[in-house]
């Protein structure tokens, strides 16, 4: 299964993993080899078969609408690379999803 | 009111995000209270720490089922969750748990009132999803601060069919949804605070064309007024573009309320491949029949039912019923007042008039009214039973507002009882007539309008307490002599 | 006394009888670790102080006669289980400085029963690998021959138990990561039914396939700890609503009259002669114990590898999106904007295999490919599960080799990802179907051990352990330990 450079760059962007230009060819080959496995599924006859997304045939449990978590901010923020005034600091956000 | 070219029509679809008023989050037990210090209501699940897993809040299922019923929709069971993948600092997992294939609510509709009569707008679906956190930009020297308190708060996204055709219809639909979610008490629907958010999908086409035009999505509209203006602007912009021979770019735009314009958002196009797939950490949700029935049994009377009942039970006009039923708190207040006063029409007038004015003055909601429904009801009763006149009642209303005293106490303390004794009134009238011989002369020689002058004088003499009708009758007979 | 030569079961007896203390036992292991782990690199973190204080607490409880059920028994935990206050790295640079403020349910359950944590074991990065050569903390060596790999991703757990630096270790299995290293290191490794063991605090790789289990020296030892780790957890929506099972009570039941299925599709493969020979000898042992051998067919089994290499990467591509340098973990230096933060943090923080799988997964889920790949794979997965359901109508367990051969040299397969993936052809199907599976030693070749796999029907870990114990009561492959 062939992967174009453009496709690979788009996939890398979607996954937010930068790929160095020099690594592109070898990465492409590795991925193409793995993708080669995929076509083995083409011949499988799956008409009338439901997709399995859980090995369990059960129903989702629920929990009561109660506040059970207390303020553990200090502990939870201990691992943060950059914090100020209780906020996680990141390079400036412009527009975006929300 | 279309003031763009008459051979174009707009096709509008609204996506409304409703923040559900649960105590804890959709998938974690952290609090959803508004206004807490940053990241004090974000537990390890909300922070997407390694190895944590989502657990579903049962209350959201109840809320969604109620909404589904109110929207005349189907409740899907089983319903399941999906991952919507995108990277953003306020989206801690790098995906949002939402619903794709089997949303909990599907295929509903809403009837709205437009200037051309009633119209039915289809509701494609309503699905559960988690809210993202917030980015704060001030005071961070070129950086942004991420607060994840809001991350994980439950949302219901309500998607309409693209069956809305004017900005006015859009607002009518939005107001209807607003009214419903507040009635159901599943959200406080506050657009300014963000507990109800509206995105508008807008496209235009020449009338008669079958195909839909390219649509844009407009975000960042946080009031009914802005929704109307933003859609209006976008329609005009698109028509203008098309007329100039340009194509419409499918994109997301942000509304600027200061300039009343929309502008494109700066994000990469192909970044919007969300790669939805079923959420493996959550199982499909089976909603048992008993559960659904139990939830539906707790449904309150909905706005349209209440409107109809106000007309039939209280003989209110359609207009009054519409106004009072639009907000559940107002409707409840009205019924409480009427229970005490037994006068639906007067109660309605007082609420829509005096009370409304006072509340607006002080920027209060009806629940914060300084005149309780009980006291207003009593006040109106006293008008009805003749103890006081309508005019005096207005003064008493003011006094209750500022002092909180009981109606009867104020009447007694200030001696505001109406004068209803014919003899007393007669005496007052005699006195007034005696003191105003000139006017009497003029009246008798044909100046009918002076009747009002005499009435005024009598009212003044009685400090407003004389019963107006009796004054009228007795005065008339005296002057006729 | 060579305390490490005792089985875990015997160690528990010894502690209860007062033959030795937990402090003695724990110190003994800590000493061995400090002497021998340098050549194996099976531990990322050794929790010496904490272990000794846990041991002392256990000893105090024994003195007062109010000890917990597994009090004072040492254990090593795969570094994929969050342990509050102690580093949990998942074998990755991305989490090399991460200390979780919470513990996994697996850790909590065993801790509450009094087990003493010796440390966190090395593993393939984010559980992706079959040789423990992808760890940020360096490769792990096979105690049988340090030029060879211990298997992966639970290579550290297998290596330390094989070298007797810990009597037992927790591990996880997504496509074979417990069973394959157990096979390559001559140990007993069991992956339970999906949902049996809580995944809360167990860093996710592929959510619908991951399961926690153990690597031990015998079925008897494995049973003791697996049952203690199991049971419903409300914090994991996918955990079965069942209490802790009793996996030890039926261990000694005979296998006479029970049926062992041999999938013809597995045996049709070209198998190394020594593998076939070991399996055939094992089959003879079972026959001599009165078990019946039945040929079965798992018609879609050969789709397992492609199914797995679509689903696992797809799920992992989403599970690993949270590693973005914002709230914890590695962050690149001087990110110039958000995009740079994400892209460089992830490029630098993840190793090559992890990045490959994320990219594969992203591709499989991307617009235009979802139906042909992910959806198709999930449908084929149902076919595989159906084959097993059908087979279990006529057999009790299914037997096969665990791996295509014994261990291989370090570096031998690192240049060819697909070649590495073939290590898992026998183990993957059980993960796809959510069924329990184990590997026990059944042979040897050129000084390296070999395992056979038993797969059971849903919730039948007890039966699997019974078959394994039966074999181990009549052979001594599992008693052989490397000389290091």
PDB file of N, CA and C in Angstrom, chain B residues 168-245:
ATOM      1  N   UNK B 168     -34.941  35.963  12.241  1.00  0.00           N
ATOM      2  CA  UNK B 168     -36.023  36.024  13.224  1.00  0.00           C
ATOM      3  C   UNK B 168     -36.463  34.619  13.620  1.00  0.00           C
ATOM      4  N   UNK B 169     -36.574  33.756  12.622  1.00  0.00           N
ATOM      5  CA  UNK B 169     -36.942  32.371  12.925  1.00  0.00           C
ATOM      6  C   UNK B 169     -35.874  31.728  13.792  1.00  0.00           C
ATOM      7  N   UNK B 170     -34.624  32.049  13.482  1.00  0.00           N
ATOM      8  CA  UNK B 170     -33.529  31.480  14.269  1.00  0.00           C
ATOM      9  C   UNK B 170     -33.661  31.883  15.731  1.00  0.00           C
ATOM     10  N   UNK B 171     -33.966  33.171  15.952  1.00  0.00           N
ATOM     11  CA  UNK B 171     -34.111  33.635  17.326  1.00  0.00           C
ATOM     12  C   UNK B 171     -35.332  32.997  17.986  1.00  0.00           C
ATOM     13  N   UNK B 172     -36.410  32.847  17.239  1.00  0.00           N
ATOM     14  CA  UNK B 172     -37.604  32.208  17.807  1.00  0.00           C
ATOM     15  C   UNK B 172     -37.299  30.770  18.228  1.00  0.00           C
ATOM     16  N   UNK B 173     -36.551  30.071  17.382  1.00  0.00           N
ATOM     17  CA  UNK B 173     -36.161  28.690  17.694  1.00  0.00           C
ATOM     18  C   UNK B 173     -35.273  28.675  18.931  1.00  0.00           C
ATOM     19  N   UNK B 174     -34.297  29.569  18.938  1.00  0.00           N
ATOM     20  CA  UNK B 174     -33.366  29.633  20.057  1.00  0.00           C
ATOM     21  C   UNK B 174     -34.091  29.943  21.367  1.00  0.00           C
ATOM     22  N   UNK B 175     -35.028  30.893  21.297  1.00  0.00           N
ATOM     23  CA  UNK B 175     -35.775  31.255  22.503  1.00  0.00           C
ATOM     24  C   UNK B 175     -36.630  30.087  22.983  1.00  0.00           C
ATOM     25  N   UNK B 176     -37.173  29.346  22.040  1.00  0.00           N
ATOM     26  CA  UNK B 176     -37.963  28.168  22.404  1.00  0.00           C
ATOM     27  C   UNK B 176     -37.118  27.143  23.137  1.00  0.00           C
ATOM     28  N   UNK B 177     -35.947  26.878  22.600  1.00  0.00           N
ATOM     29  CA  UNK B 177     -35.041  25.920  23.244  1.00  0.00           C
ATOM     30  C   UNK B 177     -34.685  26.430  24.637  1.00  0.00           C
ATOM     31  N   UNK B 178     -34.404  27.718  24.705  1.00  0.00           N
ATOM     32  CA  UNK B 178     -34.052  28.349  25.974  1.00  0.00           C
ATOM     33  C   UNK B 178     -35.145  28.138  27.006  1.00  0.00           C
ATOM     34  N   UNK B 179     -36.372  28.401  26.562  1.00  0.00           N
ATOM     35  CA  UNK B 179     -37.522  28.242  27.435  1.00  0.00           C
ATOM     36  C   UNK B 179     -37.668  26.789  27.898  1.00  0.00           C
ATOM     37  N   UNK B 180     -37.517  25.877  26.987  1.00  0.00           N
ATOM     38  CA  UNK B 180     -37.657  24.458  27.312  1.00  0.00           C
ATOM     39  C   UNK B 180     -36.606  23.991  28.321  1.00  0.00           C
ATOM     40  N   UNK B 181     -35.335  24.330  28.076  1.00  0.00           N
ATOM     41  CA  UNK B 181     -34.307  23.818  28.992  1.00  0.00           C
ATOM     42  C   UNK B 181     -34.456  24.410  30.392  1.00  0.00           C
ATOM     43  N   UNK B 182     -34.983  25.631  30.460  1.00  0.00           N
ATOM     44  CA  UNK B 182     -35.194  26.213  31.786  1.00  0.00           C
ATOM     45  C   UNK B 182     -36.413  25.584  32.455  1.00  0.00           C
ATOM     46  N   UNK B 183     -37.421  25.310  31.671  1.00  0.00           N
ATOM     47  CA  UNK B 183     -38.591  24.623  32.199  1.00  0.00           C
ATOM     48  C   UNK B 183     -38.227  23.266  32.750  1.00  0.00           C
ATOM     49  N   UNK B 184     -37.408  22.562  31.995  1.00  0.00           N
ATOM     50  CA  UNK B 184     -37.021  21.210  32.421  1.00  0.00           C
ATOM     51  C   UNK B 184     -36.018  21.249  33.559  1.00  0.00           C
ATOM     52  N   UNK B 185     -35.516  22.455  33.844  1.00  0.00           N
ATOM     53  CA  UNK B 185     -34.489  22.632  34.886  1.00  0.00           C
ATOM     54  C   UNK B 185     -33.274  21.769  34.604  1.00  0.00           C
ATOM     55  N   UNK B 186     -32.895  21.648  33.340  1.00  0.00           N
ATOM     56  CA  UNK B 186     -31.681  20.911  33.018  1.00  0.00           C
ATOM     57  C   UNK B 186     -30.519  21.857  32.766  1.00  0.00           C
ATOM     58  N   UNK B 187     -30.834  23.152  32.663  1.00  0.00           N
ATOM     59  CA  UNK B 187     -29.768  24.120  32.439  1.00  0.00           C
ATOM     60  C   UNK B 187     -30.299  25.503  32.775  1.00  0.00           C
ATOM     61  N   UNK B 188     -29.434  26.428  33.165  1.00  0.00           N
ATOM     62  CA  UNK B 188     -29.967  27.775  33.384  1.00  0.00           C
ATOM     63  C   UNK B 188     -29.918  28.598  32.095  1.00  0.00           C
ATOM     64  N   UNK B 189     -29.432  27.999  31.018  1.00  0.00           N
ATOM     65  CA  UNK B 189     -29.511  28.620  29.696  1.00  0.00           C
ATOM     66  C   UNK B 189     -29.005  30.049  29.617  1.00  0.00           C
ATOM     67  N   UNK B 190     -27.929  30.342  30.316  1.00  0.00           N
ATOM     68  CA  UNK B 190     -27.455  31.725  30.348  1.00  0.00           C
ATOM     69  C   UNK B 190     -26.415  31.941  29.248  1.00  0.00           C
ATOM     70  N   UNK B 191     -26.822  32.636  28.191  1.00  0.00           N
ATOM     71  CA  UNK B 191     -25.912  32.802  27.056  1.00  0.00           C
ATOM     72  C   UNK B 191     -24.711  33.662  27.416  1.00  0.00           C
ATOM     73  N   UNK B 192     -24.941  34.668  28.242  1.00  0.00           N
ATOM     74  CA  UNK B 192     -23.820  35.551  28.602  1.00  0.00           C
ATOM     75  C   UNK B 192     -22.757  34.798  29.391  1.00  0.00           C
ATOM     76  N   UNK B 193     -23.199  33.843  30.227  1.00  0.00           N
ATOM     77  CA  UNK B 193     -22.234  33.070  31.018  1.00  0.00           C
ATOM     78  C   UNK B 193     -21.753  31.833  30.295  1.00  0.00           C
ATOM     79  N   UNK B 194     -22.369  31.529  29.179  1.00  0.00           N
ATOM     80  CA  UNK B 194     -21.899  30.390  28.403  1.00  0.00           C
ATOM     81  C   UNK B 194     -22.584  29.071  28.703  1.00  0.00           C
ATOM     82  N   UNK B 195     -23.666  29.091  29.487  1.00  0.00           N
ATOM     83  CA  UNK B 195     -24.314  27.797  29.723  1.00  0.00           C
ATOM     84  C   UNK B 195     -25.273  27.445  28.587  1.00  0.00           C
ATOM     85  N   UNK B 196     -25.417  28.359  27.646  1.00  0.00           N
ATOM     86  CA  UNK B 196     -26.092  28.010  26.393  1.00  0.00           C
ATOM     87  C   UNK B 196     -25.318  28.724  25.285  1.00  0.00           C
ATOM     88  N   UNK B 197     -24.823  27.976  24.316  1.00  0.00           N
ATOM     89  CA  UNK B 197     -24.024  28.569  23.238  1.00  0.00           C
ATOM     90  C   UNK B 197     -24.642  28.210  21.904  1.00  0.00           C
ATOM     91  N   UNK B 198     -24.581  29.164  21.004  1.00  0.00           N
ATOM     92  CA  UNK B 198     -25.221  28.926  19.716  1.00  0.00           C
ATOM     93  C   UNK B 198     -24.238  29.131  18.575  1.00  0.00           C
ATOM     94  N   UNK B 199     -24.139  28.128  17.722  1.00  0.00           N
ATOM     95  CA  UNK B 199     -23.368  28.274  16.489  1.00  0.00           C
ATOM     96  C   UNK B 199     -24.360  28.229  15.345  1.00  0.00           C
ATOM     97  N   UNK B 200     -24.168  29.112  14.377  1.00  0.00           N
ATOM     98  CA  UNK B 200     -25.118  29.154  13.261  1.00  0.00           C
ATOM     99  C   UNK B 200     -24.459  28.719  11.963  1.00  0.00           C
ATOM    100  N   UNK B 201     -25.081  27.748  11.301  1.00  0.00           N
ATOM    101  CA  UNK B 201     -24.634  27.348   9.969  1.00  0.00           C
ATOM    102  C   UNK B 201     -25.499  28.080   8.966  1.00  0.00           C
ATOM    103  N   UNK B 202     -24.869  28.862   8.129  1.00  0.00           N
ATOM    104  CA  UNK B 202     -25.623  29.704   7.199  1.00  0.00           C
ATOM    105  C   UNK B 202     -25.170  29.484   5.766  1.00  0.00           C
ATOM    106  N   UNK B 203     -26.132  29.337   4.879  1.00  0.00           N
ATOM    107  CA  UNK B 203     -25.813  29.341   3.450  1.00  0.00           C
ATOM    108  C   UNK B 203     -26.940  30.077   2.747  1.00  0.00           C
ATOM    109  N   UNK B 204     -26.678  30.514   1.534  1.00  0.00           N
ATOM    110  CA  UNK B 204     -27.731  31.176   0.761  1.00  0.00           C
ATOM    111  C   UNK B 204     -27.854  30.511  -0.597  1.00  0.00           C
ATOM    112  N   UNK B 205     -29.002  30.699  -1.206  1.00  0.00           N
ATOM    113  CA  UNK B 205     -29.158  30.229  -2.592  1.00  0.00           C
ATOM    114  C   UNK B 205     -30.273  31.050  -3.227  1.00  0.00           C
ATOM    115  N   UNK B 206     -30.275  31.036  -4.556  1.00  0.00           N
ATOM    116  CA  UNK B 206     -31.325  31.749  -5.262  1.00  0.00           C
ATOM    117  C   UNK B 206     -32.618  30.963  -5.042  1.00  0.00           C
ATOM    118  N   UNK B 207     -33.687  31.684  -4.888  1.00  0.00           N
ATOM    119  CA  UNK B 207     -34.973  31.025  -4.651  1.00  0.00           C
ATOM    120  C   UNK B 207     -35.308  30.159  -5.845  1.00  0.00           C
ATOM    121  N   UNK B 208     -35.701  28.946  -5.589  1.00  0.00           N
ATOM    122  CA  UNK B 208     -36.019  28.021  -6.682  1.00  0.00           C
ATOM    123  C   UNK B 208     -34.909  27.006  -6.874  1.00  0.00           C
ATOM    124  N   UNK B 209     -33.707  27.338  -6.448  1.00  0.00           N
ATOM    125  CA  UNK B 209     -32.581  26.394  -6.597  1.00  0.00           C
ATOM    126  C   UNK B 209     -32.755  25.246  -5.625  1.00  0.00           C
ATOM    127  N   UNK B 210     -32.473  24.026  -6.101  1.00  0.00           N
ATOM    128  CA  UNK B 210     -32.627  22.844  -5.252  1.00  0.00           C
ATOM    129  C   UNK B 210     -31.416  22.644  -4.339  1.00  0.00           C
ATOM    130  N   UNK B 211     -30.247  22.852  -4.960  1.00  0.00           N
ATOM    131  CA  UNK B 211     -29.016  22.571  -4.208  1.00  0.00           C
ATOM    132  C   UNK B 211     -28.750  23.614  -3.138  1.00  0.00           C
ATOM    133  N   UNK B 212     -28.178  23.139  -2.037  1.00  0.00           N
ATOM    134  CA  UNK B 212     -27.819  24.072  -0.983  1.00  0.00           C
ATOM    135  C   UNK B 212     -26.523  24.773  -1.335  1.00  0.00           C
ATOM    136  N   UNK B 213     -26.401  26.011  -0.925  1.00  0.00           N
ATOM    137  CA  UNK B 213     -25.156  26.734  -1.142  1.00  0.00           C
ATOM    138  C   UNK B 213     -24.099  26.253  -0.156  1.00  0.00           C
ATOM    139  N   UNK B 214     -22.879  26.712  -0.360  1.00  0.00           N
ATOM    140  CA  UNK B 214     -21.820  26.375   0.594  1.00  0.00           C
ATOM    141  C   UNK B 214     -22.107  27.087   1.897  1.00  0.00           C
ATOM    142  N   UNK B 215     -21.946  26.362   3.005  1.00  0.00           N
ATOM    143  CA  UNK B 215     -22.280  27.020   4.256  1.00  0.00           C
ATOM    144  C   UNK B 215     -21.046  27.381   5.070  1.00  0.00           C
ATOM    145  N   UNK B 216     -21.246  28.369   5.921  1.00  0.00           N
ATOM    146  CA  UNK B 216     -20.207  28.739   6.886  1.00  0.00           C
ATOM    147  C   UNK B 216     -20.784  28.505   8.276  1.00  0.00           C
ATOM    148  N   UNK B 217     -19.893  28.365   9.241  1.00  0.00           N
ATOM    149  CA  UNK B 217     -20.344  28.193  10.621  1.00  0.00           C
ATOM    150  C   UNK B 217     -19.888  29.424  11.398  1.00  0.00           C
ATOM    151  N   UNK B 218     -20.819  30.063  12.049  1.00  0.00           N
ATOM    152  CA  UNK B 218     -20.465  31.267  12.811  1.00  0.00           C
ATOM    153  C   UNK B 218     -20.575  30.998  14.301  1.00  0.00           C
ATOM    154  N   UNK B 219     -19.499  31.306  15.002  1.00  0.00           N
ATOM    155  CA  UNK B 219     -19.437  31.063  16.452  1.00  0.00           C
ATOM    156  C   UNK B 219     -19.280  32.377  17.199  1.00  0.00           C
ATOM    157  N   UNK B 220     -19.305  32.260  18.523  1.00  0.00           N
ATOM    158  CA  UNK B 220     -19.055  33.400  19.405  1.00  0.00           C
ATOM    159  C   UNK B 220     -20.210  34.397  19.417  1.00  0.00           C
ATOM    160  N   UNK B 221     -21.445  33.868  19.348  1.00  0.00           N
ATOM    161  CA  UNK B 221     -22.596  34.741  19.476  1.00  0.00           C
ATOM    162  C   UNK B 221     -23.232  34.446  20.834  1.00  0.00           C
ATOM    163  N   UNK B 222     -23.159  35.424  21.737  1.00  0.00           N
ATOM    164  CA  UNK B 222     -23.613  35.094  23.082  1.00  0.00           C
ATOM    165  C   UNK B 222     -24.824  35.868  23.575  1.00  0.00           C
ATOM    166  N   UNK B 223     -25.718  36.206  22.676  1.00  0.00           N
ATOM    167  CA  UNK B 223     -27.027  36.720  23.110  1.00  0.00           C
ATOM    168  C   UNK B 223     -28.007  36.524  21.956  1.00  0.00           C
ATOM    169  N   UNK B 224     -29.291  36.587  22.273  1.00  0.00           N
ATOM    170  CA  UNK B 224     -30.308  36.413  21.223  1.00  0.00           C
ATOM    171  C   UNK B 224     -30.124  37.484  20.153  1.00  0.00           C
ATOM    172  N   UNK B 225     -29.874  38.693  20.634  1.00  0.00           N
ATOM    173  CA  UNK B 225     -29.731  39.818  19.706  1.00  0.00           C
ATOM    174  C   UNK B 225     -28.564  39.597  18.754  1.00  0.00           C
ATOM    175  N   UNK B 226     -27.443  39.131  19.320  1.00  0.00           N
ATOM    176  CA  UNK B 226     -26.272  38.934  18.485  1.00  0.00           C
ATOM    177  C   UNK B 226     -26.474  37.794  17.497  1.00  0.00           C
ATOM    178  N   UNK B 227     -27.244  36.787  17.913  1.00  0.00           N
ATOM    179  CA  UNK B 227     -27.524  35.697  16.983  1.00  0.00           C
ATOM    180  C   UNK B 227     -28.223  36.258  15.754  1.00  0.00           C
ATOM    181  N   UNK B 228     -29.209  37.093  16.007  1.00  0.00           N
ATOM    182  CA  UNK B 228     -29.968  37.669  14.896  1.00  0.00           C
ATOM    183  C   UNK B 228     -29.054  38.513  14.010  1.00  0.00           C
ATOM    184  N   UNK B 229     -28.262  39.341  14.654  1.00  0.00           N
ATOM    185  CA  UNK B 229     -27.416  40.246  13.877  1.00  0.00           C
ATOM    186  C   UNK B 229     -26.328  39.492  13.117  1.00  0.00           C
ATOM    187  N   UNK B 230     -25.751  38.508  13.790  1.00  0.00           N
ATOM    188  CA  UNK B 230     -24.670  37.759  13.147  1.00  0.00           C
ATOM    189  C   UNK B 230     -25.179  37.024  11.914  1.00  0.00           C
ATOM    190  N   UNK B 231     -26.346  36.401  12.053  1.00  0.00           N
ATOM    191  CA  UNK B 231     -26.901  35.670  10.913  1.00  0.00           C
ATOM    192  C   UNK B 231     -27.251  36.646   9.788  1.00  0.00           C
ATOM    193  N   UNK B 232     -27.851  37.760  10.170  1.00  0.00           N
ATOM    194  CA  UNK B 232     -28.196  38.767   9.167  1.00  0.00           C
ATOM    195  C   UNK B 232     -26.947  39.207   8.409  1.00  0.00           C
ATOM    196  N   UNK B 233     -25.900  39.495   9.158  1.00  0.00           N
ATOM    197  CA  UNK B 233     -24.658  39.935   8.532  1.00  0.00           C
ATOM    198  C   UNK B 233     -24.127  38.872   7.587  1.00  0.00           C
ATOM    199  N   UNK B 234     -24.116  37.658   8.059  1.00  0.00           N
ATOM    200  CA  UNK B 234     -23.531  36.564   7.273  1.00  0.00           C
ATOM    201  C   UNK B 234     -24.322  36.318   5.984  1.00  0.00           C
ATOM    202  N   UNK B 235     -25.661  36.417   6.094  1.00  0.00           N
ATOM    203  CA  UNK B 235     -26.490  36.251   4.890  1.00  0.00           C
ATOM    204  C   UNK B 235     -26.128  37.324   3.868  1.00  0.00           C
ATOM    205  N   UNK B 236     -26.091  38.561   4.347  1.00  0.00           N
ATOM    206  CA  UNK B 236     -25.795  39.667   3.430  1.00  0.00           C
ATOM    207  C   UNK B 236     -24.396  39.534   2.844  1.00  0.00           C
ATOM    208  N   UNK B 237     -23.455  39.129   3.689  1.00  0.00           N
ATOM    209  CA  UNK B 237     -22.078  38.978   3.196  1.00  0.00           C
ATOM    210  C   UNK B 237     -22.014  37.934   2.091  1.00  0.00           C
ATOM    211  N   UNK B 238     -22.674  36.816   2.324  1.00  0.00           N
ATOM    212  CA  UNK B 238     -22.624  35.735   1.333  1.00  0.00           C
ATOM    213  C   UNK B 238     -23.290  36.151   0.020  1.00  0.00           C
ATOM    214  N   UNK B 239     -24.430  36.821   0.145  1.00  0.00           N
ATOM    215  CA  UNK B 239     -25.111  37.259  -1.074  1.00  0.00           C
ATOM    216  C   UNK B 239     -24.209  38.220  -1.845  1.00  0.00           C
ATOM    217  N   UNK B 240     -23.616  39.120  -1.097  1.00  0.00           N
ATOM    218  CA  UNK B 240     -22.724  40.090  -1.721  1.00  0.00           C
ATOM    219  C   UNK B 240     -21.572  39.388  -2.455  1.00  0.00           C
ATOM    220  N   UNK B 241     -20.982  38.413  -1.788  1.00  0.00           N
ATOM    221  CA  UNK B 241     -19.873  37.666  -2.392  1.00  0.00           C
ATOM    222  C   UNK B 241     -20.314  36.977  -3.681  1.00  0.00           C
ATOM    223  N   UNK B 242     -21.452  36.285  -3.582  1.00  0.00           N
ATOM    224  CA  UNK B 242     -21.923  35.533  -4.745  1.00  0.00           C
ATOM    225  C   UNK B 242     -22.274  36.463  -5.894  1.00  0.00           C
ATOM    226  N   UNK B 243     -22.885  37.597  -5.533  1.00  0.00           N
ATOM    227  CA  UNK B 243     -23.244  38.554  -6.582  1.00  0.00           C
ATOM    228  C   UNK B 243     -21.989  39.096  -7.263  1.00  0.00           C
ATOM    229  N   UNK B 244     -20.909  39.217  -6.489  1.00  0.00           N
ATOM    230  CA  UNK B 244     -19.659  39.720  -7.066  1.00  0.00           C
ATOM    231  C   UNK B 244     -18.920  38.647  -7.834  1.00  0.00           C
ATOM    232  N   UNK B 245     -19.522  37.474  -7.938  1.00  0.00           N
ATOM    233  CA  UNK B 245     -18.892  36.411  -8.716  1.00  0.00           C
ATOM    234  C   UNK B 245     -17.919  35.551  -7.923  1.00  0.00           C
TER     235      UNK B 245
END
